[in-house]
Short mmCIF file of C-alpha atoms and ligand atoms in Angstrom, two decimals:
data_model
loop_
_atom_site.label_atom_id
_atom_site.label_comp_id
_atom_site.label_asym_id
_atom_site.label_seq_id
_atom_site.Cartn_x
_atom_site.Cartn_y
_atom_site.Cartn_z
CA UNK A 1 -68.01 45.07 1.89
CA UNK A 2 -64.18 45.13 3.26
CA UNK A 3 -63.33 42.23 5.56
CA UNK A 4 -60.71 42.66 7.42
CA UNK A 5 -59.20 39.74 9.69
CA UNK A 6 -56.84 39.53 12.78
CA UNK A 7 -53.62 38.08 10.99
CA UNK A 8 -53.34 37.59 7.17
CA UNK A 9 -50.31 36.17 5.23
CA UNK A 10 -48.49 38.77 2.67
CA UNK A 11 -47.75 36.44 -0.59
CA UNK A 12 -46.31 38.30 -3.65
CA UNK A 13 -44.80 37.61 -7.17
CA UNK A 14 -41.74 37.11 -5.95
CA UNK A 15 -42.45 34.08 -3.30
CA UNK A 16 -44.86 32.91 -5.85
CA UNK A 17 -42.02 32.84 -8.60
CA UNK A 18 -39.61 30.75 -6.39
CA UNK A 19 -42.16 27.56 -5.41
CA UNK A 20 -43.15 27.78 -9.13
CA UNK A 21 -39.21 27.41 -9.29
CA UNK A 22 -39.10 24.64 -6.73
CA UNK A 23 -41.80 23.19 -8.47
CA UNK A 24 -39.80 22.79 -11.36
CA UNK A 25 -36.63 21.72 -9.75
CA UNK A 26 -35.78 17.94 -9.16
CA UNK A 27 -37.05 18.25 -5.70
CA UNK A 28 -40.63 18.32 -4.17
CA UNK A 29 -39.22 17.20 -0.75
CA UNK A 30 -35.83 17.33 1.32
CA UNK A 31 -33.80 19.18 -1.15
CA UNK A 32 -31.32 22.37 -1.17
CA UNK A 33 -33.69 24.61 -0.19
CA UNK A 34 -34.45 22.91 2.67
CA UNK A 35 -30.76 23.46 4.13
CA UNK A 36 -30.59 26.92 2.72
CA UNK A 37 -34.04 28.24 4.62
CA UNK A 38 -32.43 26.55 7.94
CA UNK A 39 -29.47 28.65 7.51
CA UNK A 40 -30.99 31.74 6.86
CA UNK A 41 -33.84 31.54 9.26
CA UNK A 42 -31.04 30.32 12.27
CA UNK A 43 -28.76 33.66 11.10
CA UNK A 44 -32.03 35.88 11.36
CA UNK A 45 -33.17 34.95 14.71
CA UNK A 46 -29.21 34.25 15.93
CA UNK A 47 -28.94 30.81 16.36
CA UNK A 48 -26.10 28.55 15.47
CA UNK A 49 -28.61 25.65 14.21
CA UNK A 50 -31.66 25.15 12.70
CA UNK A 51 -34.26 22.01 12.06
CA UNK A 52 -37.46 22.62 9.68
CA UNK A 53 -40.49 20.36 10.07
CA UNK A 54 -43.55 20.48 8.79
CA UNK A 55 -45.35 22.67 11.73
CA UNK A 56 -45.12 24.48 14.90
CA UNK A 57 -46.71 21.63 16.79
CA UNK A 58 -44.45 19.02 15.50
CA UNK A 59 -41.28 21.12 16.37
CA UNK A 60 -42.94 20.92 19.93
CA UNK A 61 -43.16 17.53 19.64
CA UNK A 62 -39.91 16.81 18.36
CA UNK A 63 -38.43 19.11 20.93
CA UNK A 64 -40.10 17.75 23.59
CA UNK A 65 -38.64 14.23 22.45
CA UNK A 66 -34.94 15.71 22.27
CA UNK A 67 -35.05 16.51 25.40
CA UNK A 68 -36.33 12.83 26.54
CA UNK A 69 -39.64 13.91 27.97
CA UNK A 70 -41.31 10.75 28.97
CA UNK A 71 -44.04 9.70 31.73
CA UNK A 72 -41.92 10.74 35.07
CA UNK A 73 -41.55 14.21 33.56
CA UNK A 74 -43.50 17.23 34.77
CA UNK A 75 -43.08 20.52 33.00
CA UNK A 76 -44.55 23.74 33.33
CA UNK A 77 -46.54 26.45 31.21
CA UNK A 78 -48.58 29.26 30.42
CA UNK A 79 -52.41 28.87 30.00
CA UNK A 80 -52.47 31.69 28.34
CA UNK A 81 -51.20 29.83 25.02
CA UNK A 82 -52.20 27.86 22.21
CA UNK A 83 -52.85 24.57 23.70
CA UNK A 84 -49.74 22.81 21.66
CA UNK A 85 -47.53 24.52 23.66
CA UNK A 86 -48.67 21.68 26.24
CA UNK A 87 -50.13 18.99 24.39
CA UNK A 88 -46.39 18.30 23.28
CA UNK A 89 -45.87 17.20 26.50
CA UNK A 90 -48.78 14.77 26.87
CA UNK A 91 -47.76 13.66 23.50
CA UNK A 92 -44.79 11.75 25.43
CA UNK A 93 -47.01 10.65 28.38
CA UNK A 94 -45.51 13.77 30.18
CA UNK A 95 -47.62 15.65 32.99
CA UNK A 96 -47.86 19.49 32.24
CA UNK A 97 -48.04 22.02 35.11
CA UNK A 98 -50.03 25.23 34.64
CA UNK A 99 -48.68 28.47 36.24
CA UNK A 100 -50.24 31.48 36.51
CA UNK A 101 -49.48 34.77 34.26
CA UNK A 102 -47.58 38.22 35.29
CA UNK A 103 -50.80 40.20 34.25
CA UNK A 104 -48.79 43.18 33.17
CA UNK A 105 -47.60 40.84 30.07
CA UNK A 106 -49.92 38.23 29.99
CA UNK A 107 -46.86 35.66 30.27
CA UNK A 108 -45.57 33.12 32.06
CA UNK A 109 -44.67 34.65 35.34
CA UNK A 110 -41.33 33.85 36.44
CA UNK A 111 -42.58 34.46 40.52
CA UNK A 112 -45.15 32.12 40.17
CA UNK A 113 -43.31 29.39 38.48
CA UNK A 114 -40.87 29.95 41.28
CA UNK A 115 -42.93 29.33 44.03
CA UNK A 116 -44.06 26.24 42.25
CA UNK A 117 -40.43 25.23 42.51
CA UNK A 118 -39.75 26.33 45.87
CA UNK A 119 -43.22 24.52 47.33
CA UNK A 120 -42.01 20.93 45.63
CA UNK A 121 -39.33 18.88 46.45
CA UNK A 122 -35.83 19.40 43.66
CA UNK A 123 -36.35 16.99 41.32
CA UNK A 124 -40.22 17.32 40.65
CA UNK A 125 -40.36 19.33 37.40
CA UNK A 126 -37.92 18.59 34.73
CA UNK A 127 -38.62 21.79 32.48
CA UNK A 128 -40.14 24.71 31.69
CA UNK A 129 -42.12 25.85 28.14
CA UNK A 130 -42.18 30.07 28.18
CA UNK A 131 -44.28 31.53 25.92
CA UNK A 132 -43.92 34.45 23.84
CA UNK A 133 -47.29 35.60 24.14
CA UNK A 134 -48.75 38.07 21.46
CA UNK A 135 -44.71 38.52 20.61
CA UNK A 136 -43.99 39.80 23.76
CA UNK A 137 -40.35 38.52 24.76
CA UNK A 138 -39.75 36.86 27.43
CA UNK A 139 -37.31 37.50 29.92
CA UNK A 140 -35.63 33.80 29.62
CA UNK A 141 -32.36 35.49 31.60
CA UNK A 142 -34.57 35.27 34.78
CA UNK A 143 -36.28 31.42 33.92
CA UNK A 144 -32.51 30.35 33.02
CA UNK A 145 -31.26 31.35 36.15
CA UNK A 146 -34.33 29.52 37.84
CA UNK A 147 -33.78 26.57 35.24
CA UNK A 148 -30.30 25.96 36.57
CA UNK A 149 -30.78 26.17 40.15
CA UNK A 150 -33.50 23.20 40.05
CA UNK A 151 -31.85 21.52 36.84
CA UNK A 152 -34.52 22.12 34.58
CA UNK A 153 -34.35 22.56 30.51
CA UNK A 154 -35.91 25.34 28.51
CA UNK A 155 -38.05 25.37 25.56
CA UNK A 156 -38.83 28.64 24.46
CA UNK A 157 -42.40 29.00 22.71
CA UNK A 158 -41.16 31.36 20.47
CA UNK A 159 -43.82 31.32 17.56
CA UNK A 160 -45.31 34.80 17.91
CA UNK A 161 -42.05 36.35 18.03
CA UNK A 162 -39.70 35.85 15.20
CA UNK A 163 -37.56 38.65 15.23
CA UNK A 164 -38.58 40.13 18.53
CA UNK A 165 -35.71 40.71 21.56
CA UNK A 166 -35.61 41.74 25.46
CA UNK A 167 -32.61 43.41 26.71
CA UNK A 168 -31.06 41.48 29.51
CA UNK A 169 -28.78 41.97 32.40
CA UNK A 170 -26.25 43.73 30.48
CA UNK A 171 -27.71 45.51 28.43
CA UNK A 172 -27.38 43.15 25.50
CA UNK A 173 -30.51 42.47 23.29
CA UNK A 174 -31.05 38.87 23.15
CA UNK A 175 -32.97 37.69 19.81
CA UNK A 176 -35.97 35.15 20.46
CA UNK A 177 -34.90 31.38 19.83
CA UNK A 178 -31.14 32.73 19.70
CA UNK A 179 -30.15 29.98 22.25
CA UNK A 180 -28.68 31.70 24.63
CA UNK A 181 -30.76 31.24 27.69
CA UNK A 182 -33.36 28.09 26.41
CA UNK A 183 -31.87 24.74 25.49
CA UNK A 184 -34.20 25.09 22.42
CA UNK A 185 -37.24 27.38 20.61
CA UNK A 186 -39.44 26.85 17.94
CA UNK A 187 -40.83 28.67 15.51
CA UNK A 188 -44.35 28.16 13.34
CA UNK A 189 -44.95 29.22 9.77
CA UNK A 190 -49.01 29.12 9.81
CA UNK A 191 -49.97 31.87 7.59
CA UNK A 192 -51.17 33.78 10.21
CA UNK A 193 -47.60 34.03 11.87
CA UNK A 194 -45.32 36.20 11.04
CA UNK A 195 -43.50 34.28 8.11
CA UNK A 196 -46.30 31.97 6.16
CA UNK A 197 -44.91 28.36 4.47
CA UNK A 198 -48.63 27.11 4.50
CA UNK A 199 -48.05 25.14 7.00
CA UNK A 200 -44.19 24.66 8.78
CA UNK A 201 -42.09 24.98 11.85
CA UNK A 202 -38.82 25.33 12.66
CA UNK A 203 -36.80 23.77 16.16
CA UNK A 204 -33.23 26.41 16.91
CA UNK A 205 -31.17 25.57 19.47
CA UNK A 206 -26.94 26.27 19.64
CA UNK A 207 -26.53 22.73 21.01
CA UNK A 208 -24.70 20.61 18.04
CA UNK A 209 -26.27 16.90 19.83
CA UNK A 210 -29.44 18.57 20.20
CA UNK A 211 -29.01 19.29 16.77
CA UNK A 212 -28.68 15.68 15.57
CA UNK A 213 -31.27 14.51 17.72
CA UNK A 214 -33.73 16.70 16.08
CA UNK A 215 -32.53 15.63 12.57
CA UNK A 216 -32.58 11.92 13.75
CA UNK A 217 -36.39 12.64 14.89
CA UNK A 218 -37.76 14.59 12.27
CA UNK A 219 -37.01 12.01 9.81
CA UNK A 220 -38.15 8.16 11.57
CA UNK A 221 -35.07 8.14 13.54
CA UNK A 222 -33.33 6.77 10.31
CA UNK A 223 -29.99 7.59 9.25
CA UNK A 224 -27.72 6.60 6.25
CA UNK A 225 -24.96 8.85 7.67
CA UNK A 226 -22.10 6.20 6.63
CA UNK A 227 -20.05 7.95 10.11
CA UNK A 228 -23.43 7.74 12.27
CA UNK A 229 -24.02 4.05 11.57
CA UNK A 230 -23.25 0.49 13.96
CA UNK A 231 -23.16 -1.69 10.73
CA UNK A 232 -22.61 -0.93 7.07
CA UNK A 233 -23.77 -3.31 3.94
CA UNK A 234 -23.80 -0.96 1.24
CA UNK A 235 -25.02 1.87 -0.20
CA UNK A 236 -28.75 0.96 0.57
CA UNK A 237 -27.89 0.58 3.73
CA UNK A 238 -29.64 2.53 6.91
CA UNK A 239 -30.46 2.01 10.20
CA UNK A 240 -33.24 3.02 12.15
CA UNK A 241 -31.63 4.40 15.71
CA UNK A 242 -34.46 6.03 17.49
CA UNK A 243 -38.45 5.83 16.99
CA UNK A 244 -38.97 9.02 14.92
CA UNK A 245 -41.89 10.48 12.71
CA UNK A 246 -42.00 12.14 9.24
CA UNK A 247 -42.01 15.52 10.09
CA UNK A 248 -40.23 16.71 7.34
CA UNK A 249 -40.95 20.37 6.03
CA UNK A 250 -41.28 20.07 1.76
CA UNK A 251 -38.73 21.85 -0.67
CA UNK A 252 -41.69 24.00 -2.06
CA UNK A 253 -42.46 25.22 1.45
CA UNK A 254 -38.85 25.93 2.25
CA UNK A 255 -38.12 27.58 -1.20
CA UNK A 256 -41.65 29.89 0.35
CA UNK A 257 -40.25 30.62 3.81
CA UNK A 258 -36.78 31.76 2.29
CA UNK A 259 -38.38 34.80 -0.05
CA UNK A 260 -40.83 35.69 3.22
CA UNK A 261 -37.73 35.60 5.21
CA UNK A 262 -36.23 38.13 3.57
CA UNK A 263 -39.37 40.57 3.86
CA UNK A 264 -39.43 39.37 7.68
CA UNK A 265 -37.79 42.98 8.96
CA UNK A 266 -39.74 44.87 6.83
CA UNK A 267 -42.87 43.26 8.00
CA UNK A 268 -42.10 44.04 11.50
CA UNK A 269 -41.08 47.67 11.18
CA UNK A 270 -44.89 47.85 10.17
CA UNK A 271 -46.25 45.57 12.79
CA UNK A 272 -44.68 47.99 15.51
CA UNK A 273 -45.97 50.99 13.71
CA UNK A 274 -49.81 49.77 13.76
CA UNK A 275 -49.21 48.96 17.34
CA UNK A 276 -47.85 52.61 18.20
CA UNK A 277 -50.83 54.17 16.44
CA UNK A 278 -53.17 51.77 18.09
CA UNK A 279 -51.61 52.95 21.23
CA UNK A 280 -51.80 56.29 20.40
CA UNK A 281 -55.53 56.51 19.28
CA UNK A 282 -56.69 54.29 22.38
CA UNK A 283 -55.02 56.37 24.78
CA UNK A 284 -57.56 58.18 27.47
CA UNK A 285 -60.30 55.36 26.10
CA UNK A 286 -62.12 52.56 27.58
CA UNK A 287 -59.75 50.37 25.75
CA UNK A 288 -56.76 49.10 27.91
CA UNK A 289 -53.87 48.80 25.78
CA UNK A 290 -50.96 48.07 28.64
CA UNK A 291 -50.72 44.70 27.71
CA UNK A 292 -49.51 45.67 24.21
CA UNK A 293 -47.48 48.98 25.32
CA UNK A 294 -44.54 46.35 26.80
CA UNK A 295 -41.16 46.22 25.75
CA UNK A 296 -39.32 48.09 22.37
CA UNK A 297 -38.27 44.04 21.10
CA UNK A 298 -41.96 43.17 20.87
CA UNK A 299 -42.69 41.26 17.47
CA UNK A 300 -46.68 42.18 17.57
CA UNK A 301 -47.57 38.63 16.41
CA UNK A 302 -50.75 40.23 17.79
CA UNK A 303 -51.90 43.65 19.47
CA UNK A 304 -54.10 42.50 22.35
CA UNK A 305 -56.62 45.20 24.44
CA UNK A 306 -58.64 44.40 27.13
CA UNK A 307 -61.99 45.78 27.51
CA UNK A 308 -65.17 45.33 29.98
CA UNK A 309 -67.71 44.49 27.26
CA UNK A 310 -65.68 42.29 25.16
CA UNK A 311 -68.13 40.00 23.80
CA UNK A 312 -70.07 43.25 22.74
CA UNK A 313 -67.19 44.43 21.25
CA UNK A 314 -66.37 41.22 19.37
CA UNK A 315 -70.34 41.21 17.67
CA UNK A 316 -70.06 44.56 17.11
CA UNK A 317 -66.78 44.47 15.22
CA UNK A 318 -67.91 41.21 13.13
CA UNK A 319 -71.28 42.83 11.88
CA UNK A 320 -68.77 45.67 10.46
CA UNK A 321 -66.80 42.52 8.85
CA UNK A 322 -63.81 43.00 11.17
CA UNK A 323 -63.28 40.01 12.86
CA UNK A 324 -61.08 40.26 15.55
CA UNK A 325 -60.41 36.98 17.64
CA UNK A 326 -59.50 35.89 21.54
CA UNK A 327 -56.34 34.70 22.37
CA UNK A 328 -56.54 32.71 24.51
CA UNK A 329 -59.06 30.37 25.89
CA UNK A 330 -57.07 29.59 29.22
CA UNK A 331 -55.58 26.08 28.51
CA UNK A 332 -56.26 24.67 31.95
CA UNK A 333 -60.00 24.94 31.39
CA UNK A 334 -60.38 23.11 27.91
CA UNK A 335 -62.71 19.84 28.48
CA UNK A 336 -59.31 17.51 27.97
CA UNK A 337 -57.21 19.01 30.72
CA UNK A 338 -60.35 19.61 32.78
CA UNK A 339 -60.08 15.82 31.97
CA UNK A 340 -56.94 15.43 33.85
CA UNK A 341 -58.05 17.07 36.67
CA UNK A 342 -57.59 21.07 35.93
CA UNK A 343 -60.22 23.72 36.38
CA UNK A 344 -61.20 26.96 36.44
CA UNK A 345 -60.54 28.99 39.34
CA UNK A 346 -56.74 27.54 39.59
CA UNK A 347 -55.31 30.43 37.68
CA UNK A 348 -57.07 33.31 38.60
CA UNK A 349 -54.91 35.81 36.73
CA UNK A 350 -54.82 33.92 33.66
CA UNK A 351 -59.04 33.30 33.80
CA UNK A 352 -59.33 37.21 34.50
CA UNK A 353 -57.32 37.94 31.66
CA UNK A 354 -59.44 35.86 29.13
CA UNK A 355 -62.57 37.88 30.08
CA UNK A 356 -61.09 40.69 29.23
CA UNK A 357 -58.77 40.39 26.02
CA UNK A 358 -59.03 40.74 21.97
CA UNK A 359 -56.42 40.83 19.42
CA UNK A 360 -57.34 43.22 16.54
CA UNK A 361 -56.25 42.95 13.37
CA UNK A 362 -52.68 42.96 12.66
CA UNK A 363 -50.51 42.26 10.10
CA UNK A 364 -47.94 44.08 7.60
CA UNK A 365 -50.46 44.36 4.44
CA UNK A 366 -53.22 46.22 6.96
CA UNK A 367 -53.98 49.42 5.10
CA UNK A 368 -54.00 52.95 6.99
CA UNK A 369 -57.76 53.34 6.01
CA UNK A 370 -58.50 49.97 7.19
CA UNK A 371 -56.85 50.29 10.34
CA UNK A 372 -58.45 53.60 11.51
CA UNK A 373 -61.77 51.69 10.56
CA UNK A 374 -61.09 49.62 13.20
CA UNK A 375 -60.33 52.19 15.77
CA UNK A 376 -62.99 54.11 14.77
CA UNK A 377 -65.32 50.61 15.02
CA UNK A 378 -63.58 49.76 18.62
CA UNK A 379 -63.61 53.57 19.67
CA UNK A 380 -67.88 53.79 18.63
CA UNK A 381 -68.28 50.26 20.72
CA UNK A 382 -66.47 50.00 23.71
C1 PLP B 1 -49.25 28.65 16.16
C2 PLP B 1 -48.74 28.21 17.46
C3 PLP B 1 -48.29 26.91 17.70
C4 PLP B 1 -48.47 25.78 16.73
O1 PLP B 1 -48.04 26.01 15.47
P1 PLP B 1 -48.68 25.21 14.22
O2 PLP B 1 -47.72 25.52 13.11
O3 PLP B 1 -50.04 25.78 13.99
O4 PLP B 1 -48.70 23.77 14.57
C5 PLP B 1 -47.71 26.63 18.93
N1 PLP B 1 -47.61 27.57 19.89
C6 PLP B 1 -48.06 28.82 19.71
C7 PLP B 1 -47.90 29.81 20.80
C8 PLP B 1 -48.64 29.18 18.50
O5 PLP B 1 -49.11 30.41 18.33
#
C-alpha cells in the first residue's frame, strides 16, 4: 500500500555523493562549505548576507537577540504559524502580541496589526514577525511602511517560502528574505521545507552589523578576529564579547543544502504546477481552494483547502494512507500561551480558519498518479 505524506524531502546521488565528500574532507564542522552554502543561498533568495545555524528556530532565536529583544519588548505575530515564530520572543523574556489574519491569505493582516498600533501609545511594540504562511508572500512593502512610522524592526518568517516573491509598489518583484523591506528573515532546512539539511536554518539580512552580530551569536559570542578584539596575547587568544550559543550549522549539512540548492528552482516550477492542477480539479467542488489560488510568487511550501467536514476528510484520507496534516493549530490557544493569559475567541479569523483548513500533500517528487489519487480521495470525501 502507497503512502503518501504532506511534504517529503527529495535526496539523490548527487547530494548523497557530496556529504560522503564532506565526510571525507578535514572538516565535520565550520569549514568551506559552510561559507560557500551562505553565499549561494544569500545570491538565490537576493540578499547581500547570509548566517547558517543549525535550525529554523535557532535563526529565530538568534535574530530575535540581534535585534536586542529583551523583557520591555512587545512584538507582534500571526497565530496562524508554527509556534517558534513566537516562542523566539519569549526565549528573551519578550511579550508576543497576537494579531488576527487577512482570511483571504491566511496571513498576518497588515489592518489589524495597524489598529493594534494605532489603539496603543508609540513606543509599545518594538517589532513585528510576518509570516509567510503556506509560501504565500507577504506584502512586507505595506508592514515596512507601518514599521517606520511607529519605529518598529522586521523579521520576516520566511521558512515556507524560499524562492517565492510579491510584486510591490512598482512593479518590482521582491524575493522573500531579500532584505529589502525586513531588517532580517530566516529560513529552515527541516526536510519537509523546501531545501532539506536534516536539520538547519539560515538568518539573511543586507545589514553588514547585523551581520556580525549574528556571527558573534551563533558561535558563544566568541571571537578570535585579531581586528574585533579589546586585548591580544597570542594566537590562542579570544574573547568572549556577548553571551552567545552554539548554533552552528555542520560542514556535512552545508555541503547537503548546497547540491539541494541548486535543484531549489526546479523544485518549485513543480510545486506551482501541483498547485495549478489542484486548483484546477477542485474547481466547482466542495473544496475551497482560494487560500492557495493567491499570488504568481507563491513558493507552495504547502497547498492548503478549506473544507466543512475536515476532520472527516482527514480520517478518510489516512485510512487510504494519505496523510495530509493541519497547519496550524492557532498559536494563541496552545496550553503555554493560554498560560500567559491568551485564549480562544481573541482571534476570531484565525480560530475560524483552523476549523476549516488541510494541507495536502505537496512536494517536488509527488508523482502524477499519486497526486490524482488524492484528488480523487478528497473529491469521493468531501
Ligand atoms: C519550520 C518552521 C520553523 C522552525 O524551523 P525548524 O528548522 O524546524 O526549527 C519556524 N517557523 C515556521 C513558519 C516554520 O514552518
Amino acid at each position: 500500500m502507497r503512502s503518501i505524506p504532506y511534504g517529503k524531502q527529495e535526496i539523490d546521488s548527487k547530494d548523497i555523493a557530496a556529504v560522503v565528500d564532506a565526510l571525507q574532507s578535514d572538516f565535520l564542522t565550520q569549514g568551506p562549505r559552510i561559507l560557500a552554502f551562505e553565499k549561494a543561498f544569500a545570491e538565490y533568495v537576493g540578499a547581500r548576507y547570509a548566517v547558517a545555524v543549525s535550525n529554523g528556530t535557532a535563526a529565530l532565536h538568534l535574530a530575535a537577540l540581534a535585534l536586542d529583544v529583551n523583557e520591555q519588548s512587545n512584538v507582534i505575530t500571526t497565530p496562524i504559524t508554527f509556534a517558534a515564530s513566537a516562542n523566539c520572543i519569549r526565549y528573551c523574556g519578550g511579550k508576543v502580541t497576537f494579531a488576527d489574519i487577512d482570511p483571504k491569505t491566511a496571513t498576518l493582516d497588515v489592518a489589524s496589526v495597524k489598529a493594534l498600533l494605532e489603539a496603543s501609545p508609540k513606543g509599545t511594540y518594538t517589532g513585528i514577525i510576518p509570516v509567510d504562511y503556506a509560501g504565500y508572500p507577504v506584502d512586507l512593502e505595506a508592514f515596512r511602511k507601518l514599521a517606520d512610522e511607529y519605529g518598529l524592526w522586521i523579521i520576516e518568517d520566511a521558512c515556507h517560502a524560499p524562492g517565492g516573491y510579491f510584486t510591490d509598489s512598482k512593479g518590482e518583484k521582491q524575493f522573500c528574505g531579500n532584505g529589502k523591506f525586513a531588517e532580517l528573515a530566516i529560513f529552515s532546512f527541516h526536510p519537509v521545507k523546501h531545501i532539506a539539511c536534516g536539520e538547519g536554518g539560515i538568518v539573511t539580512t543586507n545589514d553588514p552589523a547585523l551581520y556580525d552580530r549574528l556571527l558573534l551569536l551563533r558561535t558563544h559570542g566568541i571571537t578570535k578576529d585579531p581586528a574585533k578584539l579589546q586585548e591580544n596575547h597570542g594566537g590562542w587568544y579570544y574573547e568572549m564579547q556577548d553571551l552567545g550559543f552554539n548554533y552552528r550549522l555542520t560542514d556535512f549539512q552545508a555541503a547537503l543544502g548546497l547540491t539541494q540548492l541548486e535543484k531549489a528552482d526546479k523544485g518549485l516550477a513543480r510545486r506551482r504546477e501541483i498547485a495549478r492542477y489542484y486548483t484546477e480539479q477542485f474547481a466547482g467542488t466542495n473544496v475551497d481552494t482560494s487560500v492557495a489560488d493567491n499570488g504568481e510568487g507563491h513558493a507552495y511550501h504547502l497547498y492548503v483547502i478549506k473544507v466543512k467536514n475536515r476532520k472527516q476528510l482527514y480520517d478518510k484520507l489516512r485510512e487510504h494512507h494519505i496523510y495530509a496534516q493541519v497547519h496550524y493549530i492557532p498559536v494563541h490557544t496552545l496550553p503555554y500561551y493560554q498560560g500567559l493569559g491568551y485564549g480562544k475567541g481573541q482571534y476570531p479569523l484565525a480560530e475560524a480558519f483552523y476549523e476549516e483548513c488541510l494541507s495536502l500533500p505537496m512536494y517536488p517528487g509527488l508523482s502524477q498518479e499519486d497526486l490524482d489519487f488524492v484528488i480523487q480521495t478528497v473529491l469521493q470525501y468531501a
